[in-house]
Amino acid sequence: MSSRSKIITFQGHQNFRNRLVLATLSGKTIKIEKIRSDDLNPGLKDYEISLLRLIENVTNGSVIEISYTGTTVVYRPGLIIGGDFVHQCPDGVACGYFIEPMLCLAPFSKNKFSILFKGLTASKEHVGVDFIKWGLLPVMEKFGVREVELHTLKRGSPPLGGGEVHLIVNSLIPQPVTIHVLDYQKISAIRGVAYCTRVSPSVANRLVDSARSVLKATGCEVNITTDVCRGEIAGKSPGFGLTLFTESKKIPFRYVVEDIGTGGETPENVGERVALNLLEQIDTSGCLGRNQLELAFLYMVIGKEDIGRLLINKAQFDEQLVLFLRDIKAVFGTQFYFKQSDEFQNSMYATVKGTGFTNASKKIA
Amino acid sequence: LNNIHMKKTWDINKLLYMDNIDPIDALSRWRKEEDELVSPSYNEDGGAGNRKIRDGEDSDSDEEENFFVKKDTFKNPNQSDKVTTGNNTPANILHEKWLVDKSALSRLKTRFFVSAKQRV
């Protein structure tokens, strides 16, 4: 069989990050074509190029070929080596866009990851730093990746940013553990962080008050802290935002919702909206929120050759998730099986057999 | 001939992985069927094993045929890949659900531990 026939081909720019991650973990060459081919500005965007550069930095031996028009990319992955880097995120794209793929790759690296991301720490389009800290790191912990830290050194609000986030992944594991989460956990508390940069400190308190007024009806303990950034740690632009998350006693999984204020919005509006969104997410989620599912599914796929099970909600199926499942099948050749739950309404068990992935870079003790 | 009156049911596990069907179409088809198949007594009977198929459901056979014929991989492979951060539902819709409709909130209350302070 020629090497050309082994290339897995995708079309379009959707799921771009996940495709690169899947290719890197599997070691298979992928070709992504027709990237915005019918757009007025065809080809890769600057933030996608930036992600490719970052992946090139954290791997050894990767080859990335981009066509003249930028509408086709061929990616031959190398070994994940990690290391110590500074990554300047392009304007308008939050650090979360780059941190999420790193969380998928870092535990399977040769060396520890220590990357300083500079740019926006929150945006409307991409996940913010607080979401990753409270939403994704606990998911990794459940899969056996424990020593992961995310420090917000400076907050950077849109449009100018100026934030700094330090990602440290010290936990290097051969493969994730298999999980079985088949039950909803009772929520013991709702916690959160209200922050503001370069605006009056009272804005953070107004966010907290409005969110608390909505969440009071749940009868649950609500504890929201404020983070008022001043001077150098406040970035370049004024802004404010709120992140709310739930806590359960048995399982570290949390439902996380976040939002930032835009021009003309009052802190009361934002606080109320985020609180209502949290209630909505609790109602329409399985044991994990929608944004955490992809990381969990990926870890389940590359886990041991054992069946992992996860309770999800039917409302969580969307186009992105279907594309991701298809991409997993294309790269790893394994597919999820969804079974209706007899116990819970609108819920399904997502089951998959791990591919038995082994971290090729890890030294044998 | 008896098979003519049998409703084709979509298996989500097959539907999700059918590459010749757009993901949005696949999900809408599945969701529509779920709504049709689940009987009003779904909650009372408890569990998904008590689904009932309604009568006269072979009327949309043409639509199903077209659905099978469709060969386009995706309607638009370059649609926005915006990542949702849980803030997409407008506040006015949520207000109606969570603040006006008290039953929605009372249903959700079973998911929370009520703190001692609130109990008093």
XYZ file of C-alpha atoms in Angstrom:
485
model
C 0.000 0.000 0.000
C 1.447 3.354 -0.936
C 1.791 6.091 1.650
C -0.590 8.293 -0.344
C -3.475 5.889 0.188
C -3.083 6.140 3.964
C -3.916 9.835 4.034
C -7.265 10.550 5.647
C -9.094 13.297 3.830
C -11.508 15.787 5.359
C -13.383 18.659 3.814
C -14.112 22.115 5.132
C -12.747 24.045 8.049
C -15.178 22.667 10.596
C -13.703 20.675 13.438
C -10.258 21.899 12.398
C -8.746 21.739 15.866
C -10.128 18.313 16.669
C -8.897 16.898 13.385
C -5.370 18.085 14.096
C -5.536 16.625 17.602
C -6.869 13.297 16.388
C -4.171 13.110 13.726
C -1.427 13.945 16.220
C -2.561 11.350 18.746
C -3.073 8.640 16.147
C 0.073 9.518 14.189
C -1.877 9.404 10.941
C -1.461 11.849 8.112
C -4.519 13.931 7.292
C -5.438 16.164 4.428
C -8.025 18.886 4.890
C -9.279 20.333 1.639
C -11.869 22.868 0.490
C -11.167 25.116 3.448
C -13.511 28.066 2.934
C -13.169 27.433 -0.786
C -16.396 29.299 -1.576
C -15.686 32.197 0.760
C -14.700 35.716 -0.229
C -11.544 35.208 1.820
C -10.720 31.594 1.054
C -8.299 29.440 2.948
C -7.032 29.262 6.486
C -7.553 32.142 8.908
C -4.654 33.627 10.829
C -5.692 31.930 14.069
C -5.728 28.535 12.354
C -2.220 29.168 11.039
C -1.259 30.175 14.558
C -2.622 26.872 15.889
C -0.660 24.955 13.278
C 2.498 26.777 14.380
C 1.786 25.933 17.999
C 1.281 22.268 17.190
C 4.475 22.313 15.147
C 6.277 23.712 18.207
C 5.038 21.094 20.654
C 5.763 18.206 18.313
C 8.948 16.923 16.777
C 9.047 15.942 13.143
C 5.677 17.290 12.074
C 5.324 18.356 8.473
C 2.659 20.851 7.490
C 2.045 21.636 3.844
C -0.337 24.428 2.955
C -1.462 24.993 -0.617
C -0.883 28.312 -2.374
C -4.467 29.451 -1.810
C -4.551 28.082 1.725
C -7.591 25.935 1.025
C -5.755 22.637 1.447
C -3.566 21.484 4.326
C -1.641 18.255 4.607
C -0.501 17.450 8.126
C 1.977 14.670 8.880
C 2.222 14.507 12.648
C 5.393 13.908 14.576
C 5.992 12.956 18.200
C 4.563 15.120 20.971
C 7.542 16.479 22.853
C 6.082 19.427 24.778
C 8.447 21.983 26.258
C 8.542 25.569 27.393
C 7.013 28.147 25.022
C 5.409 31.542 24.770
C 2.507 31.744 22.351
C 1.101 35.040 21.188
C -2.556 34.494 20.273
C -3.806 36.496 17.292
C -6.196 39.417 17.803
C -9.824 38.574 18.385
C -9.298 34.934 19.345
C -9.252 33.909 22.981
C -6.472 31.805 24.476
C -9.042 29.059 25.050
C -9.021 28.273 21.345
C -5.371 27.217 21.659
C -5.427 25.802 25.164
C -8.153 23.240 24.456
C -6.109 21.239 21.887
C -3.093 21.428 24.171
C -5.087 19.766 26.960
C -5.726 16.847 24.625
C -2.062 16.475 23.670
C -0.103 17.487 26.766
C -0.615 14.382 28.962
C 0.840 12.177 26.218
C 3.971 14.175 25.685
C 7.628 13.306 26.190
C 8.348 16.384 28.299
C 6.159 18.516 30.478
C 4.150 21.337 28.930
C 4.691 24.880 30.094
C 3.145 27.385 27.701
C 2.504 31.056 28.324
C -0.403 32.277 26.196
C -0.743 35.995 25.545
C -3.917 37.607 24.265
C -7.607 37.532 25.141
C -8.604 35.537 28.193
C -12.320 35.537 27.364
C -14.484 36.142 24.327
C -17.988 35.502 23.090
C -16.908 32.950 20.489
C -14.412 30.767 22.290
C -14.126 29.299 25.725
C -12.508 31.482 28.326
C -9.789 30.746 30.819
C -12.187 30.284 33.722
C -14.226 27.781 31.769
C -11.118 25.692 31.129
C -9.966 25.958 34.721
C -13.266 24.942 36.289
C -14.765 22.874 33.486
C -12.071 20.997 31.584
C -9.356 20.386 34.163
C -11.750 18.400 36.410
C -12.622 16.221 33.410
C -8.929 15.513 32.907
C -8.591 14.707 36.598
C -11.308 12.077 36.291
C -9.338 10.465 33.462
C -6.173 10.312 35.555
C -4.464 13.517 34.422
C -4.041 15.238 37.759
C -1.186 17.681 37.694
C -2.525 20.349 35.401
C -2.462 23.998 36.350
C -3.770 27.076 34.620
C -2.711 30.381 36.096
C -4.299 33.622 34.979
C -1.437 36.093 35.329
C -3.255 38.946 33.578
C -6.823 39.214 32.371
C -7.338 40.501 28.854
C -10.789 41.598 27.722
C -11.743 42.125 24.097
C -10.951 43.862 21.843
C -7.320 44.605 22.720
C -6.621 41.758 25.119
C -3.294 41.973 26.876
C -3.923 38.966 29.090
C -1.476 36.237 30.059
C -2.273 32.661 30.955
C 0.236 30.031 31.981
C -0.602 26.400 31.246
C 1.462 23.795 33.085
C 0.914 20.082 32.530
C 3.165 17.995 34.756
C 1.196 14.774 34.529
C 2.521 12.491 31.806
C 0.497 9.297 31.529
C 0.634 6.332 29.150
C -3.126 6.371 28.572
C -6.289 7.729 30.223
C -8.217 5.538 32.647
C -11.603 4.112 31.722
C -14.571 5.885 33.277
C -18.115 4.822 34.082
C -20.388 7.692 34.980
C -23.943 6.442 34.724
C -25.762 8.656 37.166
C -26.553 12.298 37.713
C -24.865 13.745 40.737
C -26.689 16.046 43.101
C -25.338 19.558 43.002
C -24.072 20.608 46.391
C -23.154 24.205 45.601
C -22.998 26.794 42.867
C -19.823 28.795 42.752
C -18.422 31.349 40.400
C -16.039 34.130 39.559
C -17.128 37.630 38.581
C -14.305 39.687 37.175
C -13.821 43.128 35.756
C -10.907 44.851 34.088
C -10.376 48.580 33.847
C -13.897 49.396 35.053
C -15.341 50.315 38.441
C -14.974 47.509 41.033
C -18.699 47.814 41.768
C -19.391 46.138 38.401
C -18.205 42.798 39.795
C -20.516 43.157 42.800
C -23.451 43.977 40.535
C -22.754 40.824 38.534
C -22.757 38.773 41.712
C -25.971 40.293 43.061
C -27.948 39.766 39.871
C -26.762 36.167 39.494
C -27.542 35.408 43.118
C -31.064 36.807 42.798
C -31.816 34.233 40.090
C -30.024 31.300 41.701
C -31.640 31.884 45.078
C -34.702 30.009 43.835
C -32.730 26.772 43.594
C -32.291 26.662 47.372
C -28.670 25.653 46.884
C -25.611 27.255 48.404
C -24.363 30.029 46.117
C -20.866 31.413 46.517
C -19.492 33.778 43.889
C -16.148 35.488 44.324
C -15.037 38.705 42.680
C -11.791 39.335 40.867
C -11.164 43.022 40.310
C -8.127 43.542 38.117
C -6.271 46.817 38.311
C -3.143 48.247 36.755
C -0.862 45.907 34.852
C -2.895 42.749 35.461
C -6.036 44.290 33.928
C -4.950 44.005 30.294
C -5.551 46.694 27.705
C -9.342 46.945 27.438
C -12.189 47.527 29.866
C -14.536 44.611 30.328
C -16.338 42.338 32.726
C -17.625 38.805 32.807
C -19.051 36.063 34.941
C -18.335 32.342 35.160
C -20.635 30.080 37.140
C -20.071 26.422 37.892
C -21.661 23.726 39.980
C -20.024 21.422 42.483
C -20.893 17.861 43.336
C -19.541 15.791 46.157
C -18.694 12.456 44.535
C -17.554 13.271 41.013
C -15.360 16.237 40.098
C -17.478 17.031 37.024
C -18.963 20.505 36.918
C -21.438 22.284 34.729
C -19.834 25.541 33.685
C -21.350 28.570 31.992
C -19.644 31.840 31.223
C -20.323 35.062 29.429
C -18.830 38.494 29.045
C -20.408 41.904 28.826
C -20.482 43.708 25.513
C -21.033 47.375 24.699
C -24.303 48.695 26.090
C -24.958 45.772 28.382
C -25.352 46.279 32.088
C -23.756 43.915 34.601
C -27.258 43.052 35.820
C -28.217 41.759 32.385
C -25.084 39.657 32.101
C -25.358 38.248 35.616
C -28.972 37.281 35.148
C -28.334 35.748 31.746
C -25.418 33.628 32.939
C -27.416 32.389 35.928
C -30.362 31.447 33.732
C -28.019 29.774 31.284
C -26.614 27.685 34.096
C -30.098 26.452 34.983
C -30.699 25.726 31.316
C -27.456 23.808 31.047
C -28.170 21.720 34.137
C -31.539 20.825 32.662
C -30.270 19.909 29.196
C -26.990 18.192 30.066
C -25.942 14.713 30.969
C -23.274 14.291 33.568
C -21.144 16.756 31.602
C -21.883 19.980 29.773
C -21.790 20.088 26.009
C -18.431 21.890 25.847
C -16.774 19.264 28.001
C -18.079 16.303 26.021
C -15.518 16.410 23.237
C -12.573 16.188 25.611
C -14.252 13.361 27.528
C -15.108 11.468 24.341
C -11.558 11.816 23.068
C -10.080 10.469 26.298
C -12.583 7.613 26.262
C -11.524 6.682 22.723
C -7.804 6.688 23.445
C -8.242 4.855 26.727
C -7.522 1.239 27.577
C -9.157 -1.548 25.595
C -12.116 -1.532 27.902
C -15.650 -0.204 27.634
C -16.114 3.308 28.975
C -19.595 4.651 29.657
C -20.906 8.152 30.084
C -24.395 9.478 30.656
C -25.337 12.189 28.177
C -28.484 14.096 27.329
C -30.219 13.812 23.960
C -30.291 17.591 23.703
C -26.496 17.607 23.610
C -26.335 16.134 20.131
C -25.528 18.849 17.651
C -23.815 19.141 14.311
C -20.378 19.643 15.815
C -20.663 16.544 17.956
C -21.818 14.405 15.037
C -18.888 15.658 12.960
C -16.529 14.904 15.815
C -17.879 11.360 16.167
C -17.456 10.803 12.444
C -13.922 12.160 12.563
C -13.081 9.801 15.432
C -14.319 6.928 13.345
C -12.322 8.097 10.330
C -9.082 8.393 12.293
C -9.273 5.718 14.992
C -11.783 3.418 13.319
C -13.868 3.119 16.446
C -17.391 4.308 17.010
C -19.583 5.173 19.937
C -22.702 3.247 20.756
C -25.595 5.197 22.238
C -28.141 3.380 24.322
C -31.331 4.836 25.694
C -31.336 5.059 29.478
C -34.198 3.236 31.139
C -33.695 5.165 34.318
C -33.532 8.753 33.121
C -35.761 10.501 30.635
C -34.058 12.106 27.599
C -30.760 10.507 28.545
C -28.487 8.052 26.779
C -25.429 6.078 27.689
C -22.501 6.762 25.385
C -20.317 3.674 25.341
C -17.092 3.098 23.492
C -14.271 0.619 23.557
C -10.912 2.281 24.019
C -8.416 1.873 21.212
C -5.596 0.931 23.560
C -3.586 4.004 22.675
C -0.145 4.112 24.233
C 1.945 7.179 24.744
C 4.877 6.479 22.459
C 6.928 9.277 24.001
C 6.727 8.139 27.606
C 9.855 6.584 28.995
C 9.379 3.155 30.512
C 10.095 3.285 34.253
C -47.378 -6.597 2.010
C -47.547 -6.406 5.768
C -44.215 -4.657 5.783
C -45.649 -1.700 3.895
C -47.398 -0.556 7.048
C -44.345 -0.858 9.187
C -42.653 2.383 10.135
C -38.957 2.628 9.430
C -37.231 3.568 12.634
C -33.909 5.303 12.684
C -31.188 3.876 14.835
C -29.181 6.788 16.144
C -26.054 4.662 16.114
C -26.335 4.105 12.369
C -27.718 7.520 11.535
C -24.844 9.377 13.167
C -22.256 7.558 11.122
C -23.967 7.686 7.725
C -21.481 9.819 5.815
C -23.863 10.545 2.971
C -26.238 12.404 5.283
C -25.671 15.897 6.521
C -25.330 15.932 10.343
C -28.127 18.477 10.699
C -30.479 16.366 8.594
C -29.547 13.266 10.535
C -30.293 14.894 13.861
C -33.502 16.573 12.739
C -34.734 13.287 11.358
C -33.907 11.485 14.575
C -35.452 14.175 16.787
C -38.615 14.307 14.692
C -38.991 10.574 14.956
C -38.400 10.656 18.697
C -41.207 13.168 19.088
C -43.526 11.060 16.956
C -42.759 7.769 18.584
C -42.738 8.682 22.220
C -46.273 8.301 23.493
C -47.909 10.737 25.948
C -47.691 8.056 28.604
C -43.891 8.059 28.372
C -43.362 9.458 31.845
C -46.070 7.483 33.530
C -44.859 4.171 32.212
C -41.297 5.090 33.027
C -38.469 4.379 30.645
C -37.893 4.277 26.976
C -39.067 0.720 26.545
C -42.678 1.824 26.372
C -42.670 3.567 23.048
C -45.784 3.397 20.961
C -46.046 3.856 17.232
C -48.942 5.933 16.045
C -51.258 4.843 13.263
C -51.085 6.143 9.704
C -47.409 6.865 9.680
C -46.715 5.540 6.208
C -47.922 8.795 4.646
C -44.451 10.347 4.562
C -42.862 7.533 2.590
C -41.929 9.882 -0.289
C -40.007 12.089 2.037
C -38.113 9.109 3.379
C -37.267 7.975 -0.098
C -35.747 11.366 -0.911
C -33.868 11.229 2.309
C -32.221 8.001 1.268
C -31.473 9.265 -2.221
C -29.571 12.297 -1.022
C -25.886 11.902 -1.753
C -24.380 15.264 -0.782
C -21.878 14.883 1.992
C -22.662 18.211 3.630
C -24.886 21.101 2.682
C -22.146 23.499 3.544
C -18.874 22.111 4.833
C -17.686 25.602 5.621
C -20.330 26.686 8.052
C -19.207 28.577 11.103
C -17.465 26.424 13.691
C -18.253 28.786 16.511
C -17.770 27.081 19.821
C -20.750 27.501 22.079
C -19.954 28.688 25.534
C -23.358 28.106 26.990
C -24.532 31.660 26.380
C -26.482 31.211 23.200
C -30.000 31.013 24.555
C -31.515 34.498 24.686
C -32.382 35.728 28.146
C -36.035 36.416 27.336
C -36.648 32.754 26.461
C -34.886 31.634 29.613
C -36.870 34.069 31.723
C -40.053 32.508 30.493
C -38.843 29.039 31.272
C -37.132 29.509 34.582
C -38.722 32.512 36.204
C -42.282 32.433 34.893
C -42.790 28.703 34.572
C -42.354 27.565 38.151
C -42.842 23.896 37.275
C -39.578 23.923 35.320
C -37.700 25.136 38.347
C -39.395 22.732 40.725
C -38.416 19.862 38.414
C -34.826 20.981 38.573
C -34.859 21.371 42.328
C -34.441 17.626 42.762
C -30.937 18.038 41.360
C -29.799 20.291 44.195
C -28.874 19.739 47.802
C -30.765 22.411 49.687
C -28.424 24.180 52.075
C -29.231 24.359 55.778
C -29.541 28.129 55.605
C -32.180 27.882 52.883
C -34.103 25.179 54.734
C -34.542 27.458 57.731
